[in-house]
């Protein structure tokens, strides 16, 4: 009985705290994305417009590790039985990717770069072989920041 | 040392290829940080301790790769890639690799 109370109690706490953290994170991401919106930074192509006009090129990389809260982990476990979109995990990955990309773009901004070429996004689950903890995901975004001669 | 993840260093000419260089590292945080990260993981969100850990590993792997390139007397490493893998809970391997090349002396700047 006590076990059940602890589990249900922690699920309820995690639901509220996790939701609060996620909402704030999304707000923060949106604010920064709007701030960077007009600066065209990310490109997935490998080609510069004109190689002769390039002043400098630097490798920029930024990573983030996001975890999913216990409530989401629990819900995703239930969802897995019936199949379909596991939306609990989707938001975690979405947040991580956007955060990593934003950090990379902010680095490019700090270097006064004009474009980041050949942007790669790498996703790795940090819990090998399904250990009992809720999953953590490491997301890395990197590319070549190019600054053109003005 | 120039690092890029495209097939050239824009504005410079590649004169010779020195070969592939790589650097890898496995790092872990002390048990206290692991405990705090586990606690943080309970509520979700960014786990700063591990973000930091991977940042350090990436820097270390990059430095090792650059050291190799220096030994080959290369000027730049092109096509740099990163690969991350989780070894055990709380330890991650970061592997950085690329092609070390020599560049010409003059910076081509004809605008």
PDB file of C-alpha atoms in Angstrom:
ATOM      1  CA  UNK A   1       0.000   0.000   0.000  1.00  0.00           C
ATOM      2  CA  UNK A   2       2.788   2.403   0.975  1.00  0.00           C
ATOM      3  CA  UNK A   3       4.613   1.537  -2.262  1.00  0.00           C
ATOM      4  CA  UNK A   4       1.544   2.435  -4.276  1.00  0.00           C
ATOM      5  CA  UNK A   5       1.195   5.786  -2.492  1.00  0.00           C
ATOM      6  CA  UNK A   6       4.866   6.579  -3.171  1.00  0.00           C
ATOM      7  CA  UNK A   7       4.543   5.693  -6.846  1.00  0.00           C
ATOM      8  CA  UNK A   8       1.306   7.620  -7.375  1.00  0.00           C
ATOM      9  CA  UNK A   9       2.643  10.552  -5.335  1.00  0.00           C
ATOM     10  CA  UNK A  10       5.855  10.787  -7.332  1.00  0.00           C
ATOM     11  CA  UNK A  11       3.900  10.474 -10.583  1.00  0.00           C
ATOM     12  CA  UNK A  12       1.703  13.421  -9.597  1.00  0.00           C
ATOM     13  CA  UNK A  13       4.684  15.518  -8.484  1.00  0.00           C
ATOM     14  CA  UNK A  14       6.597  14.672 -11.654  1.00  0.00           C
ATOM     15  CA  UNK A  15       3.600  15.524 -13.800  1.00  0.00           C
ATOM     16  CA  UNK A  16       3.362  19.046 -12.403  1.00  0.00           C
ATOM     17  CA  UNK A  17       7.082  19.781 -12.030  1.00  0.00           C
ATOM     18  CA  UNK A  18       7.927  18.219 -15.409  1.00  0.00           C
ATOM     19  CA  UNK A  19       5.165  20.142 -17.173  1.00  0.00           C
ATOM     20  CA  UNK A  20       6.299  23.367 -15.567  1.00  0.00           C
ATOM     21  CA  UNK A  21       9.915  22.805 -16.657  1.00  0.00           C
ATOM     22  CA  UNK A  22       8.831  21.891 -20.176  1.00  0.00           C
ATOM     23  CA  UNK A  23       6.567  24.923 -20.535  1.00  0.00           C
ATOM     24  CA  UNK A  24       9.328  27.260 -19.402  1.00  0.00           C
ATOM     25  CA  UNK A  25      11.828  25.573 -21.702  1.00  0.00           C
ATOM     26  CA  UNK A  26       9.519  25.954 -24.715  1.00  0.00           C
ATOM     27  CA  UNK A  27       8.939  29.608 -23.847  1.00  0.00           C
ATOM     28  CA  UNK A  28      12.681  30.161 -23.666  1.00  0.00           C
ATOM     29  CA  UNK A  29      13.291  28.335 -26.967  1.00  0.00           C
ATOM     30  CA  UNK A  30      10.578  30.330 -28.712  1.00  0.00           C
ATOM     31  CA  UNK A  31      11.930  33.629 -27.440  1.00  0.00           C
ATOM     32  CA  UNK A  32      15.434  32.819 -28.672  1.00  0.00           C
ATOM     33  CA  UNK A  33      14.205  31.470 -32.007  1.00  0.00           C
ATOM     34  CA  UNK A  34      12.317  34.683 -32.636  1.00  0.00           C
ATOM     35  CA  UNK A  35      15.424  36.685 -31.734  1.00  0.00           C
ATOM     36  CA  UNK A  36      17.511  34.713 -34.252  1.00  0.00           C
ATOM     37  CA  UNK A  37      14.782  34.480 -36.872  1.00  0.00           C
ATOM     38  CA  UNK A  38      16.070  37.153 -39.234  1.00  0.00           C
ATOM     39  CA  UNK A  39      19.651  35.884 -39.174  1.00  0.00           C
ATOM     40  CA  UNK A  40      20.024  33.194 -41.774  1.00  0.00           C
ATOM     41  CA  UNK A  41      22.450  30.878 -40.070  1.00  0.00           C
ATOM     42  CA  UNK A  42      21.728  27.256 -40.697  1.00  0.00           C
ATOM     43  CA  UNK A  43      22.423  25.599 -43.998  1.00  0.00           C
ATOM     44  CA  UNK A  44      22.577  21.904 -44.706  1.00  0.00           C
ATOM     45  CA  UNK A  45      24.472  22.356 -47.941  1.00  0.00           C
ATOM     46  CA  UNK A  46      28.228  21.936 -48.215  1.00  0.00           C
ATOM     47  CA  UNK A  47      28.838  24.679 -50.764  1.00  0.00           C
ATOM     48  CA  UNK A  48      29.788  28.249 -50.104  1.00  0.00           C
ATOM     49  CA  UNK A  49      28.275  30.858 -52.383  1.00  0.00           C
ATOM     50  CA  UNK A  50      31.677  32.198 -53.387  1.00  0.00           C
ATOM     51  CA  UNK A  51      34.798  30.640 -51.829  1.00  0.00           C
ATOM     52  CA  UNK A  52      36.928  33.639 -52.725  1.00  0.00           C
ATOM     53  CA  UNK A  53      34.795  35.905 -50.555  1.00  0.00           C
ATOM     54  CA  UNK A  54      35.233  33.874 -47.395  1.00  0.00           C
ATOM     55  CA  UNK A  55      37.112  35.597 -44.608  1.00  0.00           C
ATOM     56  CA  UNK A  56      37.193  32.818 -42.029  1.00  0.00           C
ATOM     57  CA  UNK A  57      35.741  29.400 -41.352  1.00  0.00           C
ATOM     58  CA  UNK A  58      35.424  27.814 -37.930  1.00  0.00           C
ATOM     59  CA  UNK A  59      33.919  24.631 -36.612  1.00  0.00           C
ATOM     60  CA  UNK A  60      31.086  25.360 -34.185  1.00  0.00           C
ATOM     61  CA  UNK A  61      29.447  22.704 -32.063  1.00  0.00           C
ATOM     62  CA  UNK A  62      26.942  22.706 -29.257  1.00  0.00           C
ATOM     63  CA  UNK A  63      25.322  19.925 -27.347  1.00  0.00           C
ATOM     64  CA  UNK A  64      22.615  19.386 -24.806  1.00  0.00           C
ATOM     65  CA  UNK A  65      21.520  16.463 -22.645  1.00  0.00           C
ATOM     66  CA  UNK A  66      17.811  16.306 -21.912  1.00  0.00           C
ATOM     67  CA  UNK A  67      16.043  13.840 -19.700  1.00  0.00           C
ATOM     68  CA  UNK A  68      12.415  12.893 -19.661  1.00  0.00           C
ATOM     69  CA  UNK A  69      10.565  12.994 -16.366  1.00  0.00           C
ATOM     70  CA  UNK A  70       9.257   9.983 -14.541  1.00  0.00           C
ATOM     71  CA  UNK A  71       5.631  10.674 -15.471  1.00  0.00           C
ATOM     72  CA  UNK A  72       6.423  10.761 -19.181  1.00  0.00           C
ATOM     73  CA  UNK A  73       8.461   7.599 -18.840  1.00  0.00           C
ATOM     74  CA  UNK A  74       5.485   5.904 -17.215  1.00  0.00           C
ATOM     75  CA  UNK A  75       2.985   7.136 -19.825  1.00  0.00           C
ATOM     76  CA  UNK A  76       5.298   6.163 -22.672  1.00  0.00           C
ATOM     77  CA  UNK A  77       5.562   2.679 -21.201  1.00  0.00           C
ATOM     78  CA  UNK A  78       1.769   2.360 -21.268  1.00  0.00           C
ATOM     79  CA  UNK A  79       1.547   3.819 -24.767  1.00  0.00           C
ATOM     80  CA  UNK A  80       4.110   1.330 -25.988  1.00  0.00           C
ATOM     81  CA  UNK A  81       1.735  -1.518 -25.268  1.00  0.00           C
ATOM     82  CA  UNK A  82      -0.894  -0.189 -27.670  1.00  0.00           C
ATOM     83  CA  UNK A  83       1.426   1.351 -30.229  1.00  0.00           C
ATOM     84  CA  UNK A  84       1.084   4.675 -32.001  1.00  0.00           C
ATOM     85  CA  UNK A  85       2.804   8.014 -31.521  1.00  0.00           C
ATOM     86  CA  UNK A  86       4.609   8.203 -28.209  1.00  0.00           C
ATOM     87  CA  UNK A  87       4.093  11.940 -27.854  1.00  0.00           C
ATOM     88  CA  UNK A  88       5.698  12.029 -24.405  1.00  0.00           C
ATOM     89  CA  UNK A  89       9.085  11.277 -25.945  1.00  0.00           C
ATOM     90  CA  UNK A  90       8.490  13.432 -29.005  1.00  0.00           C
ATOM     91  CA  UNK A  91       8.531  16.652 -27.019  1.00  0.00           C
ATOM     92  CA  UNK A  92      11.756  15.671 -25.242  1.00  0.00           C
ATOM     93  CA  UNK A  93      13.575  15.109 -28.546  1.00  0.00           C
ATOM     94  CA  UNK A  94      12.050  18.208 -30.105  1.00  0.00           C
ATOM     95  CA  UNK A  95      13.203  20.363 -27.207  1.00  0.00           C
ATOM     96  CA  UNK A  96      16.689  18.874 -27.311  1.00  0.00           C
ATOM     97  CA  UNK A  97      17.171  19.383 -31.043  1.00  0.00           C
ATOM     98  CA  UNK A  98      15.903  22.936 -31.024  1.00  0.00           C
ATOM     99  CA  UNK A  99      18.019  23.782 -27.988  1.00  0.00           C
ATOM    100  CA  UNK A 100      21.181  22.315 -29.540  1.00  0.00           C
ATOM    101  CA  UNK A 101      20.586  24.128 -32.830  1.00  0.00           C
ATOM    102  CA  UNK A 102      19.921  27.381 -30.998  1.00  0.00           C
ATOM    103  CA  UNK A 103      23.142  27.089 -29.032  1.00  0.00           C
ATOM    104  CA  UNK A 104      25.082  26.428 -32.207  1.00  0.00           C
ATOM    105  CA  UNK A 105      23.508  29.439 -33.875  1.00  0.00           C
ATOM    106  CA  UNK A 106      24.281  31.595 -30.857  1.00  0.00           C
ATOM    107  CA  UNK A 107      27.915  30.521 -31.125  1.00  0.00           C
ATOM    108  CA  UNK A 108      27.885  31.485 -34.792  1.00  0.00           C
ATOM    109  CA  UNK A 109      26.375  34.827 -33.820  1.00  0.00           C
ATOM    110  CA  UNK A 110      29.162  35.372 -31.296  1.00  0.00           C
ATOM    111  CA  UNK A 111      31.701  34.727 -34.083  1.00  0.00           C
ATOM    112  CA  UNK A 112      29.808  37.214 -36.291  1.00  0.00           C
ATOM    113  CA  UNK A 113      29.443  34.472 -38.898  1.00  0.00           C
ATOM    114  CA  UNK A 114      27.048  34.739 -41.822  1.00  0.00           C
ATOM    115  CA  UNK A 115      26.137  31.122 -42.326  1.00  0.00           C
ATOM    116  CA  UNK A 116      26.751  27.692 -40.793  1.00  0.00           C
ATOM    117  CA  UNK A 117      27.402  25.153 -43.530  1.00  0.00           C
ATOM    118  CA  UNK A 118      26.837  21.419 -43.481  1.00  0.00           C
ATOM    119  CA  UNK A 119      24.935  21.371 -40.204  1.00  0.00           C
ATOM    120  CA  UNK A 120      24.753  17.917 -38.672  1.00  0.00           C
ATOM    121  CA  UNK A 121      22.543  16.827 -35.815  1.00  0.00           C
ATOM    122  CA  UNK A 122      23.547  13.742 -33.877  1.00  0.00           C
ATOM    123  CA  UNK A 123      21.286  12.026 -31.358  1.00  0.00           C
ATOM    124  CA  UNK A 124      22.491   9.447 -28.859  1.00  0.00           C
ATOM    125  CA  UNK A 125      20.579   7.735 -26.058  1.00  0.00           C
ATOM    126  CA  UNK A 126      22.707   7.800 -22.932  1.00  0.00           C
ATOM    127  CA  UNK A 127      21.220   4.737 -21.254  1.00  0.00           C
ATOM    128  CA  UNK A 128      22.792   1.632 -22.686  1.00  0.00           C
ATOM    129  CA  UNK A 129      20.805  -1.569 -22.844  1.00  0.00           C
ATOM    130  CA  UNK A 130      17.598  -0.279 -21.332  1.00  0.00           C
ATOM    131  CA  UNK A 131      18.659   0.336 -17.767  1.00  0.00           C
ATOM    132  CA  UNK A 132      15.739   1.007 -15.480  1.00  0.00           C
ATOM    133  CA  UNK A 133      16.264   4.784 -15.289  1.00  0.00           C
ATOM    134  CA  UNK A 134      14.228   7.055 -17.502  1.00  0.00           C
ATOM    135  CA  UNK A 135      16.073   7.819 -20.706  1.00  0.00           C
ATOM    136  CA  UNK A 136      18.436  10.715 -21.250  1.00  0.00           C
ATOM    137  CA  UNK A 137      19.260  11.885 -24.749  1.00  0.00           C
ATOM    138  CA  UNK A 138      22.388  13.656 -25.816  1.00  0.00           C
ATOM    139  CA  UNK A 139      21.973  15.846 -28.880  1.00  0.00           C
ATOM    140  CA  UNK A 140      24.868  17.474 -30.660  1.00  0.00           C
ATOM    141  CA  UNK A 141      24.650  20.037 -33.454  1.00  0.00           C
ATOM    142  CA  UNK A 142      27.729  21.088 -35.367  1.00  0.00           C
ATOM    143  CA  UNK A 143      28.746  22.770 -38.573  1.00  0.00           C
ATOM    144  CA  UNK A 144      31.227  25.095 -40.226  1.00  0.00           C
ATOM    145  CA  UNK A 145      30.608  28.762 -39.457  1.00  0.00           C
ATOM    146  CA  UNK A 146      31.515  30.939 -42.428  1.00  0.00           C
ATOM    147  CA  UNK A 147      32.179  34.652 -42.332  1.00  0.00           C
ATOM    148  CA  UNK A 148      32.151  36.524 -45.635  1.00  0.00           C
ATOM    149  CA  UNK A 149      34.267  39.520 -46.525  1.00  0.00           C
ATOM    150  CA  UNK A 150      32.077  42.605 -46.296  1.00  0.00           C
TER     151      UNK A 150
ATOM    152  CA  UNK B   1      44.833  24.826 -37.311  1.00  0.00           C
ATOM    153  CA  UNK B   2      41.651  25.166 -39.339  1.00  0.00           C
ATOM    154  CA  UNK B   3      38.784  22.826 -38.562  1.00  0.00           C
ATOM    155  CA  UNK B   4      35.838  22.457 -40.905  1.00  0.00           C
ATOM    156  CA  UNK B   5      33.226  19.823 -41.526  1.00  0.00           C
ATOM    157  CA  UNK B   6      32.966  20.523 -45.248  1.00  0.00           C
ATOM    158  CA  UNK B   7      35.281  19.187 -47.936  1.00  0.00           C
ATOM    159  CA  UNK B   8      37.477  22.249 -48.163  1.00  0.00           C
ATOM    160  CA  UNK B   9      38.747  25.271 -46.307  1.00  0.00           C
ATOM    161  CA  UNK B  10      36.935  28.014 -48.209  1.00  0.00           C
ATOM    162  CA  UNK B  11      39.309  30.525 -49.724  1.00  0.00           C
ATOM    163  CA  UNK B  12      42.351  28.261 -49.405  1.00  0.00           C
ATOM    164  CA  UNK B  13      43.725  25.594 -51.687  1.00  0.00           C
ATOM    165  CA  UNK B  14      44.526  22.092 -50.488  1.00  0.00           C
ATOM    166  CA  UNK B  15      47.980  21.036 -51.631  1.00  0.00           C
ATOM    167  CA  UNK B  16      48.445  17.658 -49.957  1.00  0.00           C
ATOM    168  CA  UNK B  17      46.510  15.115 -47.936  1.00  0.00           C
ATOM    169  CA  UNK B  18      48.257  13.871 -44.795  1.00  0.00           C
ATOM    170  CA  UNK B  19      45.751  11.153 -43.910  1.00  0.00           C
ATOM    171  CA  UNK B  20      43.030  10.527 -41.415  1.00  0.00           C
ATOM    172  CA  UNK B  21      43.406  11.805 -37.875  1.00  0.00           C
ATOM    173  CA  UNK B  22      41.214  10.913 -34.934  1.00  0.00           C
ATOM    174  CA  UNK B  23      40.929  11.437 -31.225  1.00  0.00           C
ATOM    175  CA  UNK B  24      38.711   9.774 -28.696  1.00  0.00           C
ATOM    176  CA  UNK B  25      38.055  10.064 -25.007  1.00  0.00           C
ATOM    177  CA  UNK B  26      35.937   8.400 -22.361  1.00  0.00           C
ATOM    178  CA  UNK B  27      35.008  10.636 -19.475  1.00  0.00           C
ATOM    179  CA  UNK B  28      32.872  10.342 -16.380  1.00  0.00           C
ATOM    180  CA  UNK B  29      31.731  12.709 -13.640  1.00  0.00           C
ATOM    181  CA  UNK B  30      32.233  11.995  -9.946  1.00  0.00           C
ATOM    182  CA  UNK B  31      29.547  10.062  -8.102  1.00  0.00           C
ATOM    183  CA  UNK B  32      28.070  13.196  -6.493  1.00  0.00           C
ATOM    184  CA  UNK B  33      27.338  14.740  -9.864  1.00  0.00           C
ATOM    185  CA  UNK B  34      25.898  11.440 -11.092  1.00  0.00           C
ATOM    186  CA  UNK B  35      23.576  11.356  -8.116  1.00  0.00           C
ATOM    187  CA  UNK B  36      22.402  14.913  -8.703  1.00  0.00           C
ATOM    188  CA  UNK B  37      21.915  14.181 -12.406  1.00  0.00           C
ATOM    189  CA  UNK B  38      19.817  11.150 -11.512  1.00  0.00           C
ATOM    190  CA  UNK B  39      17.703  13.328  -9.256  1.00  0.00           C
ATOM    191  CA  UNK B  40      17.313  15.953 -11.966  1.00  0.00           C
ATOM    192  CA  UNK B  41      16.386  13.269 -14.459  1.00  0.00           C
ATOM    193  CA  UNK B  42      13.407  12.398 -12.268  1.00  0.00           C
ATOM    194  CA  UNK B  43      11.796  15.736 -13.140  1.00  0.00           C
ATOM    195  CA  UNK B  44      13.005  15.961 -16.728  1.00  0.00           C
ATOM    196  CA  UNK B  45      14.552  18.909 -18.518  1.00  0.00           C
ATOM    197  CA  UNK B  46      18.136  19.672 -19.299  1.00  0.00           C
ATOM    198  CA  UNK B  47      20.723  17.812 -17.248  1.00  0.00           C
ATOM    199  CA  UNK B  48      23.478  20.407 -16.990  1.00  0.00           C
ATOM    200  CA  UNK B  49      25.996  18.027 -15.401  1.00  0.00           C
ATOM    201  CA  UNK B  50      25.925  15.732 -18.398  1.00  0.00           C
ATOM    202  CA  UNK B  51      25.833  18.554 -20.924  1.00  0.00           C
ATOM    203  CA  UNK B  52      29.039  19.751 -19.315  1.00  0.00           C
ATOM    204  CA  UNK B  53      30.505  16.241 -19.353  1.00  0.00           C
ATOM    205  CA  UNK B  54      29.922  15.844 -23.080  1.00  0.00           C
ATOM    206  CA  UNK B  55      31.235  19.324 -23.762  1.00  0.00           C
ATOM    207  CA  UNK B  56      34.472  18.466 -21.958  1.00  0.00           C
ATOM    208  CA  UNK B  57      34.754  15.124 -23.748  1.00  0.00           C
ATOM    209  CA  UNK B  58      34.233  16.791 -27.098  1.00  0.00           C
ATOM    210  CA  UNK B  59      36.923  19.371 -26.405  1.00  0.00           C
ATOM    211  CA  UNK B  60      39.329  16.669 -25.239  1.00  0.00           C
ATOM    212  CA  UNK B  61      38.694  14.468 -28.292  1.00  0.00           C
ATOM    213  CA  UNK B  62      39.113  17.462 -30.607  1.00  0.00           C
ATOM    214  CA  UNK B  63      42.386  18.408 -28.916  1.00  0.00           C
ATOM    215  CA  UNK B  64      43.740  14.889 -29.322  1.00  0.00           C
ATOM    216  CA  UNK B  65      42.787  14.921 -32.982  1.00  0.00           C
ATOM    217  CA  UNK B  66      44.472  18.306 -33.452  1.00  0.00           C
ATOM    218  CA  UNK B  67      47.613  17.027 -31.709  1.00  0.00           C
ATOM    219  CA  UNK B  68      47.783  14.159 -34.201  1.00  0.00           C
ATOM    220  CA  UNK B  69      47.399  16.580 -37.074  1.00  0.00           C
ATOM    221  CA  UNK B  70      50.188  18.749 -35.651  1.00  0.00           C
ATOM    222  CA  UNK B  71      52.436  15.694 -35.555  1.00  0.00           C
ATOM    223  CA  UNK B  72      51.724  15.213 -39.270  1.00  0.00           C
ATOM    224  CA  UNK B  73      52.547  18.912 -39.845  1.00  0.00           C
ATOM    225  CA  UNK B  74      49.094  19.518 -41.306  1.00  0.00           C
ATOM    226  CA  UNK B  75      47.503  22.967 -41.620  1.00  0.00           C
ATOM    227  CA  UNK B  76      43.859  22.020 -41.425  1.00  0.00           C
ATOM    228  CA  UNK B  77      41.489  19.188 -40.680  1.00  0.00           C
ATOM    229  CA  UNK B  78      38.578  18.927 -43.073  1.00  0.00           C
ATOM    230  CA  UNK B  79      35.452  16.819 -42.941  1.00  0.00           C
ATOM    231  CA  UNK B  80      35.463  16.613 -39.141  1.00  0.00           C
ATOM    232  CA  UNK B  81      32.828  14.272 -37.702  1.00  0.00           C
ATOM    233  CA  UNK B  82      31.802  13.542 -34.153  1.00  0.00           C
ATOM    234  CA  UNK B  83      30.453  10.271 -32.858  1.00  0.00           C
ATOM    235  CA  UNK B  84      29.146   9.785 -29.327  1.00  0.00           C
ATOM    236  CA  UNK B  85      28.417   6.492 -27.657  1.00  0.00           C
ATOM    237  CA  UNK B  86      27.326   5.631 -24.153  1.00  0.00           C
ATOM    238  CA  UNK B  87      29.568   3.059 -22.513  1.00  0.00           C
ATOM    239  CA  UNK B  88      27.909   2.700 -19.110  1.00  0.00           C
ATOM    240  CA  UNK B  89      25.591   4.892 -17.086  1.00  0.00           C
ATOM    241  CA  UNK B  90      27.385   8.175 -16.455  1.00  0.00           C
ATOM    242  CA  UNK B  91      30.257   7.668 -18.885  1.00  0.00           C
ATOM    243  CA  UNK B  92      30.328   8.612 -22.532  1.00  0.00           C
ATOM    244  CA  UNK B  93      32.814   8.170 -25.312  1.00  0.00           C
ATOM    245  CA  UNK B  94      33.287  10.929 -27.836  1.00  0.00           C
ATOM    246  CA  UNK B  95      35.197  10.201 -31.006  1.00  0.00           C
ATOM    247  CA  UNK B  96      36.300  12.941 -33.386  1.00  0.00           C
ATOM    248  CA  UNK B  97      37.805  12.213 -36.781  1.00  0.00           C
ATOM    249  CA  UNK B  98      38.675  13.984 -39.966  1.00  0.00           C
ATOM    250  CA  UNK B  99      41.153  14.332 -42.804  1.00  0.00           C
ATOM    251  CA  UNK B 100      44.356  16.247 -42.144  1.00  0.00           C
ATOM    252  CA  UNK B 101      45.487  18.338 -45.105  1.00  0.00           C
ATOM    253  CA  UNK B 102      48.153  20.835 -46.038  1.00  0.00           C
ATOM    254  CA  UNK B 103      47.151  24.237 -47.436  1.00  0.00           C
ATOM    255  CA  UNK B 104      48.858  26.658 -49.756  1.00  0.00           C
ATOM    256  CA  UNK B 105      50.590  29.675 -48.250  1.00  0.00           C
ATOM    257  CA  UNK B 106      48.647  32.487 -49.835  1.00  0.00           C
ATOM    258  CA  UNK B 107      45.136  33.364 -48.850  1.00  0.00           C
ATOM    259  CA  UNK B 108      43.210  33.642 -52.089  1.00  0.00           C
ATOM    260  CA  UNK B 109      41.190  36.822 -51.741  1.00  0.00           C
ATOM    261  CA  UNK B 110      40.103  38.063 -55.130  1.00  0.00           C
ATOM    262  CA  UNK B 111      36.849  39.836 -54.581  1.00  0.00           C
TER     263      UNK B 111
END
